[in-house]
XYZ file of C-alpha atoms in Angstrom:
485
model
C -114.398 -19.123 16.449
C -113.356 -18.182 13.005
C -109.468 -17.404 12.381
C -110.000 -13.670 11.541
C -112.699 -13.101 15.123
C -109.336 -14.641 17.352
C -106.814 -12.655 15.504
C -109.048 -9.711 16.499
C -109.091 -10.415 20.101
C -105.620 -11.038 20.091
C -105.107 -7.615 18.910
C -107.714 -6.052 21.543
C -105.890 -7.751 24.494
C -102.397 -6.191 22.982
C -103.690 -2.901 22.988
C -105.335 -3.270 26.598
C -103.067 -0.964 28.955
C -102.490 -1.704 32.484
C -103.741 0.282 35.263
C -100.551 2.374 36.809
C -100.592 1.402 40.599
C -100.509 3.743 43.152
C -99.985 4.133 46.905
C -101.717 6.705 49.403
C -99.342 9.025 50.718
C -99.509 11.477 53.389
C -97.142 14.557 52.622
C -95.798 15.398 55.656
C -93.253 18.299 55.582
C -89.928 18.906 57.108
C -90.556 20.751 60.669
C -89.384 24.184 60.923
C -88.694 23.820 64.038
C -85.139 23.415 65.649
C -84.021 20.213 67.578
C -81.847 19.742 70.580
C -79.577 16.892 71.615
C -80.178 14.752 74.486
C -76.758 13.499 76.190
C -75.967 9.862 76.386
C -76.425 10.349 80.161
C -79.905 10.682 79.839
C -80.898 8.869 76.961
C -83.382 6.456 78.937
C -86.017 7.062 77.037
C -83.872 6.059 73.403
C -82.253 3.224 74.279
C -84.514 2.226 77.455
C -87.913 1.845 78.547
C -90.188 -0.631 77.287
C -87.629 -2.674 75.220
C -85.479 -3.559 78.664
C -86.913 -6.413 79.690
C -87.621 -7.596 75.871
C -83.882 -7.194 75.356
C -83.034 -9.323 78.833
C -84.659 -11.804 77.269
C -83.602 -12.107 74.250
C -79.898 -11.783 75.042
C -80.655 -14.893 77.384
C -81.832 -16.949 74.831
C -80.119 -19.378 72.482
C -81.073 -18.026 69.035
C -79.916 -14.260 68.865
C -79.129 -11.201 71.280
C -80.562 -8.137 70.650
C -79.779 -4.396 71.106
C -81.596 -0.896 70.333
C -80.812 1.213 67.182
C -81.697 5.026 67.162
C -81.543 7.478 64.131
C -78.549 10.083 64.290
C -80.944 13.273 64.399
C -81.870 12.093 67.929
C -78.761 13.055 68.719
C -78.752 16.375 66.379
C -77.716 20.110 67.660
C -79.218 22.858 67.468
C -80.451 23.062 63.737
C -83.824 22.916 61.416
C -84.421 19.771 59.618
C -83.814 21.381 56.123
C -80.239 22.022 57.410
C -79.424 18.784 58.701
C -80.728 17.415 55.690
C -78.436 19.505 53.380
C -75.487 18.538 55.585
C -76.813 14.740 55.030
C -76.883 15.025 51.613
C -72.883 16.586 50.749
C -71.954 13.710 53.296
C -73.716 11.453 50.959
C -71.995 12.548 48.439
C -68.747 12.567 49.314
C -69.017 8.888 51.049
C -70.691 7.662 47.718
C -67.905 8.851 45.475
C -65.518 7.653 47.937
C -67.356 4.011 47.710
C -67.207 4.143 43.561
C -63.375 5.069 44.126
C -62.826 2.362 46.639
C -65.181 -0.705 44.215
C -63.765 0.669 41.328
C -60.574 -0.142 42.439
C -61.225 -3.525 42.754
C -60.048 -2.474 45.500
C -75.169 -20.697 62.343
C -77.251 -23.663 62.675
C -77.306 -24.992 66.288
C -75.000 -22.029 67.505
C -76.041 -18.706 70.029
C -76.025 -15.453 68.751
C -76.053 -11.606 69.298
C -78.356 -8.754 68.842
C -78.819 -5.093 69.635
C -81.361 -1.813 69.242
C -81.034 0.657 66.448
C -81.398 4.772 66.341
C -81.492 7.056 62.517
C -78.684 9.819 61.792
C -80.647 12.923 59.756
C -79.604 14.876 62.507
C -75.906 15.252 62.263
C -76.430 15.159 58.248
C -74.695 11.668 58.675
C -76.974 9.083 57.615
C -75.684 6.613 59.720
C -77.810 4.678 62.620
C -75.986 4.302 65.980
C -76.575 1.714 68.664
C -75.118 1.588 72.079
C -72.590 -1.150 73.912
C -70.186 -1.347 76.684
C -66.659 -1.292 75.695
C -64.367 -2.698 78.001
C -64.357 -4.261 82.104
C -65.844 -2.623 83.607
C -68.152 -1.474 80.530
C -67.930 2.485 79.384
C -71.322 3.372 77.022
C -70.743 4.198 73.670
C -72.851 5.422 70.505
C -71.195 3.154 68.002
C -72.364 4.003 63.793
C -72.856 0.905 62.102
C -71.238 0.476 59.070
C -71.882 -2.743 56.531
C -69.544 -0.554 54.192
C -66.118 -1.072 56.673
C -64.990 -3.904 58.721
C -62.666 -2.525 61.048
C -64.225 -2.233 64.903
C -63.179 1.219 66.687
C -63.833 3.138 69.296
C -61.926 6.388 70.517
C -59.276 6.359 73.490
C -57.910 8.651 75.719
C -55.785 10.153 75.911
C -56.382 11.734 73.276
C -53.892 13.476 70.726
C -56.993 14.452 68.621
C -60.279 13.762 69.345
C -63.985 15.212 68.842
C -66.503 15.936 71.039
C -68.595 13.038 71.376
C -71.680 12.098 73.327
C -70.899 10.114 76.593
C -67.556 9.310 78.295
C -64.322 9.087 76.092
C -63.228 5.171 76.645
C -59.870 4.735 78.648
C -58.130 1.727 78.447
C -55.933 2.110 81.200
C -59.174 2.024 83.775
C -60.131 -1.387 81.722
C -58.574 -5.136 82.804
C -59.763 -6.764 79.549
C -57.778 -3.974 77.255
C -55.151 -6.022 75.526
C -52.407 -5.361 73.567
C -51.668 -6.789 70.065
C -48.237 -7.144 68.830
C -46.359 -6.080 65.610
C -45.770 -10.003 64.635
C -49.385 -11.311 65.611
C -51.748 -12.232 62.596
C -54.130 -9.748 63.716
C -51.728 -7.111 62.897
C -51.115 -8.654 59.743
C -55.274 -8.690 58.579
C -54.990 -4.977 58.742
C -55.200 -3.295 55.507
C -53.104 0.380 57.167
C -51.489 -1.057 59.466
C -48.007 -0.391 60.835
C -45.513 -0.617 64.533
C -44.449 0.941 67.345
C -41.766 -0.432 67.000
C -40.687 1.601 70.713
C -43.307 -0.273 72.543
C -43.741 -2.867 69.732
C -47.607 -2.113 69.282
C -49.582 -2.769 66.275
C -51.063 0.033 64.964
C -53.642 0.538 62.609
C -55.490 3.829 60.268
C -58.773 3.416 58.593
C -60.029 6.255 56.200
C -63.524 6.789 55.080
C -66.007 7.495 52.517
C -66.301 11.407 53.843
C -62.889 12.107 54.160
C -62.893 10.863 58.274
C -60.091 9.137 59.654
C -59.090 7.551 62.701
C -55.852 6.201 63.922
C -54.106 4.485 67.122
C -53.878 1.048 68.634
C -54.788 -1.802 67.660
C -56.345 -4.294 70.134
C -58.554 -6.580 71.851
C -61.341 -5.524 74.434
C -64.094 -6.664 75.546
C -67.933 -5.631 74.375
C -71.115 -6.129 76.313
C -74.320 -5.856 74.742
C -78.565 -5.250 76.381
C -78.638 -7.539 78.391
C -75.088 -8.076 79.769
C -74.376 -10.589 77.283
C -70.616 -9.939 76.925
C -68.368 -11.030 73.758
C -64.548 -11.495 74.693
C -61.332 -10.438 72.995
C -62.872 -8.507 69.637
C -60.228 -7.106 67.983
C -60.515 -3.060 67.337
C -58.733 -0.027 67.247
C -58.388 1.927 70.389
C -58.569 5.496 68.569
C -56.364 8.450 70.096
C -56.130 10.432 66.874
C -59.372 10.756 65.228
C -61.006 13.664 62.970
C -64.111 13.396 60.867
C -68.140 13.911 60.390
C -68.263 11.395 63.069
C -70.424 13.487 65.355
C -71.562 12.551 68.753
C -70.750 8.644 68.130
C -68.143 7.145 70.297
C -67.026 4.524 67.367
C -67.853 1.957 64.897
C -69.259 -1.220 64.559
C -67.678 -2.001 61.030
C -70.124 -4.889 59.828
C -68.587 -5.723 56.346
C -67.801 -9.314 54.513
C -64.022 -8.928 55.251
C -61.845 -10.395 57.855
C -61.586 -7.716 60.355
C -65.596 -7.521 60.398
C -67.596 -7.741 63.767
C -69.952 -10.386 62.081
C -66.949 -12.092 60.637
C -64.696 -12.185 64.451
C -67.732 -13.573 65.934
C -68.748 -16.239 63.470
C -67.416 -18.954 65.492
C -69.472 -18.609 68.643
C -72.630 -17.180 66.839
C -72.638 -17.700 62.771
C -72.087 -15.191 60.339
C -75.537 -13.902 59.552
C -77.136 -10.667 61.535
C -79.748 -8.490 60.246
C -81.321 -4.820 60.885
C -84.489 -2.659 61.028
C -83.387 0.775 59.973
C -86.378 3.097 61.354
C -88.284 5.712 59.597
C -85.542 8.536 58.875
C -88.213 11.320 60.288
C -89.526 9.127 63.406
C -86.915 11.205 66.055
C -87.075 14.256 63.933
C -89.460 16.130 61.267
C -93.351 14.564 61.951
C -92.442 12.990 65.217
C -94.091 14.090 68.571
C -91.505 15.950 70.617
C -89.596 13.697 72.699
C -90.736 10.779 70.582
C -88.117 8.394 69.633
C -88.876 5.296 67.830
C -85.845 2.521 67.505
C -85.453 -0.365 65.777
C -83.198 -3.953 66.882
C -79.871 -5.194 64.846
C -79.500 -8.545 65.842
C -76.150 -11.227 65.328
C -76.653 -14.972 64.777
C -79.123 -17.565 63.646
C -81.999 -16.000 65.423
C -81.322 -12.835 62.921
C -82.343 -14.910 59.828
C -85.574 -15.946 61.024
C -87.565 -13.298 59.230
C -90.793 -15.448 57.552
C -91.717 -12.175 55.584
C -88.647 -12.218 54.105
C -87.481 -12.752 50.579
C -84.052 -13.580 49.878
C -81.755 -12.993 46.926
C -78.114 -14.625 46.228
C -75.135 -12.526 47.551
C -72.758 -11.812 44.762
C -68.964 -12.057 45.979
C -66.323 -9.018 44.297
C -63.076 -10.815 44.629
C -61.563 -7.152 44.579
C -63.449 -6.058 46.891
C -64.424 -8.342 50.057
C -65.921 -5.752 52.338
C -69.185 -4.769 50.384
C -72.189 -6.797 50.301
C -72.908 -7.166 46.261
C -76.384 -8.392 45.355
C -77.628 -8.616 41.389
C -80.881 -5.809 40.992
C -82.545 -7.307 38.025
C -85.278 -4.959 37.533
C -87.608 -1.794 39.478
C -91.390 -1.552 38.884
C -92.703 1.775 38.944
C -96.973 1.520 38.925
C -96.602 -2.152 38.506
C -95.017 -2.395 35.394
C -90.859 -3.090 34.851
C -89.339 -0.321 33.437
C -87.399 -1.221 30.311
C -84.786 1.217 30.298
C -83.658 -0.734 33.987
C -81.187 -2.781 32.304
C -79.701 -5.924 34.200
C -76.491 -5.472 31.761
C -75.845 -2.048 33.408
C -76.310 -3.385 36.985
C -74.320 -6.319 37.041
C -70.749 -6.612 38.496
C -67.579 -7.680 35.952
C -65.598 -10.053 38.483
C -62.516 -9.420 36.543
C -62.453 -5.979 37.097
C -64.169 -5.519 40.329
C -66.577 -2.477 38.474
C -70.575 -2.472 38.515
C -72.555 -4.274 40.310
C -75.220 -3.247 43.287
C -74.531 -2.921 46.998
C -76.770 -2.857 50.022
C -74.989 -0.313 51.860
C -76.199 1.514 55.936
C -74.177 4.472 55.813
C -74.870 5.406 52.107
C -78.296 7.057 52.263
C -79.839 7.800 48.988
C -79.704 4.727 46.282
C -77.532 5.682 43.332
C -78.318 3.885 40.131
C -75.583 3.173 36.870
C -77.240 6.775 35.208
C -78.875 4.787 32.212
C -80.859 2.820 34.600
C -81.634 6.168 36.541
C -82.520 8.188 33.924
C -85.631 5.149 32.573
C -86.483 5.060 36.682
C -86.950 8.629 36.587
C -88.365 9.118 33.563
C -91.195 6.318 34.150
C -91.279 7.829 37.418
C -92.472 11.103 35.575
C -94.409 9.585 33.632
C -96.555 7.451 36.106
C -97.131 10.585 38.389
C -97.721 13.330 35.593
C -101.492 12.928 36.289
C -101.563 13.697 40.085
C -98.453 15.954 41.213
C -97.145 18.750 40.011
C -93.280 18.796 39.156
C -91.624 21.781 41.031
C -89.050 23.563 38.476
C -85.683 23.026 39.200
C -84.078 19.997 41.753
C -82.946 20.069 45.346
C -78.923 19.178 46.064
C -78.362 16.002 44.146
C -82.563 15.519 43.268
C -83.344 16.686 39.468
C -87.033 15.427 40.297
C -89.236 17.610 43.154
C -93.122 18.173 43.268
C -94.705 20.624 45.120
C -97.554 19.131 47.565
C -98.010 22.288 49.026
C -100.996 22.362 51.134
C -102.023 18.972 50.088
C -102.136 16.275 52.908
C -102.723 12.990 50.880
C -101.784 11.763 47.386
C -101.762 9.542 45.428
C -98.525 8.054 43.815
C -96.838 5.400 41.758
C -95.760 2.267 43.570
C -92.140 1.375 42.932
C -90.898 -2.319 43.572
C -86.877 -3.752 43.630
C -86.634 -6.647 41.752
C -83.612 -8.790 42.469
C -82.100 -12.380 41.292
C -84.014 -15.298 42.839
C -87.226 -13.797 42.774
C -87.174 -11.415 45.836
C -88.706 -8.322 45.813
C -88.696 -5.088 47.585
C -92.102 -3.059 47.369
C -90.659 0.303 48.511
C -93.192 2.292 50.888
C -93.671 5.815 49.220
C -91.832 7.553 52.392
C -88.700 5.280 51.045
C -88.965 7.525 48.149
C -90.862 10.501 48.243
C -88.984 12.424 50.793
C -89.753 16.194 52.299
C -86.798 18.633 51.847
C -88.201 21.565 53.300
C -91.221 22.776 55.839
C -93.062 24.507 52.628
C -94.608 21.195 51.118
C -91.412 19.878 48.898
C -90.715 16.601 47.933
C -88.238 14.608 46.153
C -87.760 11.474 44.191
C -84.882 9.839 46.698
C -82.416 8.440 43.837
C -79.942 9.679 41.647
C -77.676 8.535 39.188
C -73.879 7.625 39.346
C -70.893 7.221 37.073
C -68.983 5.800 39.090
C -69.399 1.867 38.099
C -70.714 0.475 41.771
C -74.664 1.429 42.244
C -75.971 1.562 45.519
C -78.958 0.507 47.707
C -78.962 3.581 50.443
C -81.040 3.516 54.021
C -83.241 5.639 52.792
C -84.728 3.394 50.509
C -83.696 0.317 53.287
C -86.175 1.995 56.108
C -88.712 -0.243 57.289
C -87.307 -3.095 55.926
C -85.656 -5.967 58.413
C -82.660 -6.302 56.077
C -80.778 -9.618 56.490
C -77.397 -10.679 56.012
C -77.190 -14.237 56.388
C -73.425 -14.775 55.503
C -73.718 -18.345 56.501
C -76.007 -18.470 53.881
C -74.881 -16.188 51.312
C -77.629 -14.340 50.713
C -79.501 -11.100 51.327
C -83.249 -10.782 52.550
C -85.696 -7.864 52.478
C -88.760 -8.241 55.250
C -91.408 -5.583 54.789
C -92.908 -4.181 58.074
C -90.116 -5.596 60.142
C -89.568 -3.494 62.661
């Protein structure tokens, strides 16, 4: 072949363009219809049925025990599925800003474990997923939020000073004979970040404040939880909440499942490891789409048997020394119809140890993923770009969405596939229901990130549904299984 023929294929095979990827989507709009709240009481059919005896066993065995999760909006009042969404959304936002304010700041082998079911939170325009355990001896039920963006354990306590209405029994301590008291002086007390004294009774008490402007505040102690099962986990320190105010809606407590001290995963590392991992289910599955009555749920599991994901890829967890709580990973890149998108710059989306800013977190309770705005705006734009050829871009945006399309009337579509590419070579290929989301019952549909300026990006449920998401903390690292629930 002369010089001048290969030069000429060279330049044919630069100029070839790639084929944009896409996925099949069925557009499947918000229900008009309005939804009604089971009580805990009779919540059989959410947490129970034909997961029982599945959960028996698996609390038996050596590797991992494992209880139900449930989306919030199986527990949602009276209200349409636009609404709750629009209450989800200014609760995003406020618990989002409140994360960039906190980061910015700076602010298992050979042992048993623990696991647990999993329900989604649309309904109360939370975003959080809720699970249910026995608090105290003998147990009292309780819808407990998990939370991998806090680490302190609570649960509310009467009596009550201030309390809202929640679903299921209010926990009372005085009824329970493995409720005990933790003292001003004792090193728990001291791992508190707001704590302070009775100094009358000489009680530690604690206050934890979060992301939506909630707090909670009262005793702080040690109790005993029991999870599907019956297996039971012995003197877990939490607060015993008898002043408490918030969006917490119809959840008893929370399971705070951060890096830090005070951290459920981190108490029971000794007996089971410090890994556990989740399977947040489809946002819609107890809500808009879903057969009435229909409630699908998902597992969170606690201990070695919660790594054991083969599907899954794993990616190094970044540590924040000014900020221990969060689970930091480093996004490298996003694909959006196969191809990286330039303008996704690593530099943007990588933390500065020295001053605690930037960086990526894979956050439950955060539910749309914010991107540093540079890398946003390139996603979105490429987004655009990709899709210009099938869907039609509704004027205007939706709350914090600048990018809609109108599917009206259309049932399946194609559109571009969009991939998370993160250090070590794991990937995330993103579903198109993890990112195409219906906002109202008319046929409207929304690209599911936004931009920040507030240094910290996040990794939201939305975009985590689907996914077994594990946090092997004996292992320091984060994995993403597709299809794993």
């Amino acid at each position: 072949m002369t010089t001048l023929a290969a030069l000429l294929l060279l330049v044919a095979a630069s100029n070839v363009v790639k084929a944009v990827e896409y996925h099949s989507f069925v557009a499947t709009p918000l229900s008009p219809h309005l939804y009604t709240a089971p009580s805990l009481d009779a919540d059989e059919d959410v947490f129970g049925g034909s997961l029982a005896v599945a959960e028996e066993a698996a609390a038996a065995s050596d590797s991992a025990v494992h209880f139900r999760v449930v989306h919030r909006d199986t527990f949602a009042v009276n209200a349409t599925a636009g609404e709750l969404l629009k209450h989800r959304l200014q609760r995003d936002k406020r618990r989002a800003a409140r994360i960039s304010e906190a980061a910015g700041a700076g602010g298992g082998n050979g042992r048993k474990g623990v696991a647990a079911p999993v329900v989604s939170g649309l309904a109360q325009g939370s975003g959080e997923y809720f699970t249910k355990i026995g608090v105290g001896t003998p147990a009292t039920q309780a819808l407990m939020v998990l939370d991998t963006g806090s680490d302190v354990v609570w649960v509310q306590c009467a009596p009550c000073r201030r309390c809202y209405e929640q679903s299921g029994p209010v926990f009372d301590p005085r009824r329970s004979s493995s409720y005990g008291a933790v003292g001003c002086g004792a090193a728990l007390c001291r791992r508190l970040d707001s704590g302070g004294c009775d100094l009358r009774r000489g009680a530690c008490m604690y206050q934890v404040a979060y992301g939506d402007g909630s707090v909670t505040a009262g005793d702080f102690v040690t109790e005993t939880l029991t999870f599907a099962g019956g297996a039971r986990v012995a003197r877990v320190a939490l607060g015993c909440g008898h002043d408490n105010e918030g969006l917490f809606v119809a959840a008893a407590g929370l399971l705070g499942l951060g890096r830090g001290g005070l951290s459920f995963p981190t108490q029971i590392s000794r007996r089971y490891g410090r890994s556990f991992s989740y399977c947040l289910v489809d946002r819609t599955s107890s809500g808009a789409g879903a057969a009435p009555g229909s409630h699908r749920s998902s597992t969170v599991s606690f201990g070695a048997g919660s790594v054991g994901a083969s599907s899954a890829s794993f990616t190094p967890m970044v540590r924040n020394p000014r900020m221990e709580t969060f689970y930091y990973v480093q996004l490298v890149g996003i694909s959006v119809g196969g191809a990286r998108v330039p303008g996704v710059a690593e530099s943007d989306l990588r933390l500065d140890p020295s001053t605690g800013r930037g960086g990526v977190i894979v956050d439950s309770g955060t539910s749309v993923t914010r991107l540093a705005r540079a890398s946003y705006s390139a996603l979105r734009d490429a987004f655009r770009a990709a899709a210009a050829g099938g869907l039609r871009l509704s004027p205007g945006g939706f709350s914090l969405f600048d990018t809609c399309y109108d599917l009206g009337g259309r049932r399946v579509v194609k559109v571009p596939t969009v991939s998370m590419h993160f250090a070590g070579g794991a990937e995330a290929a993103l579903p198109p229901e993890n990112y195409l989301i219906p906002v109202d019952s008319r046929g409207t549909f929304c690209f599911a990130f936004a931009g920040t300026d507030g240094g910290v990006s996040i990794i939201g449920n939305i975009q985590q549904q689907g996914f077994r998401v594990v946090f092997d903390g004996d292992g320091q690292r984060v994995g993403f299984a597709p299809k794993g629930c």
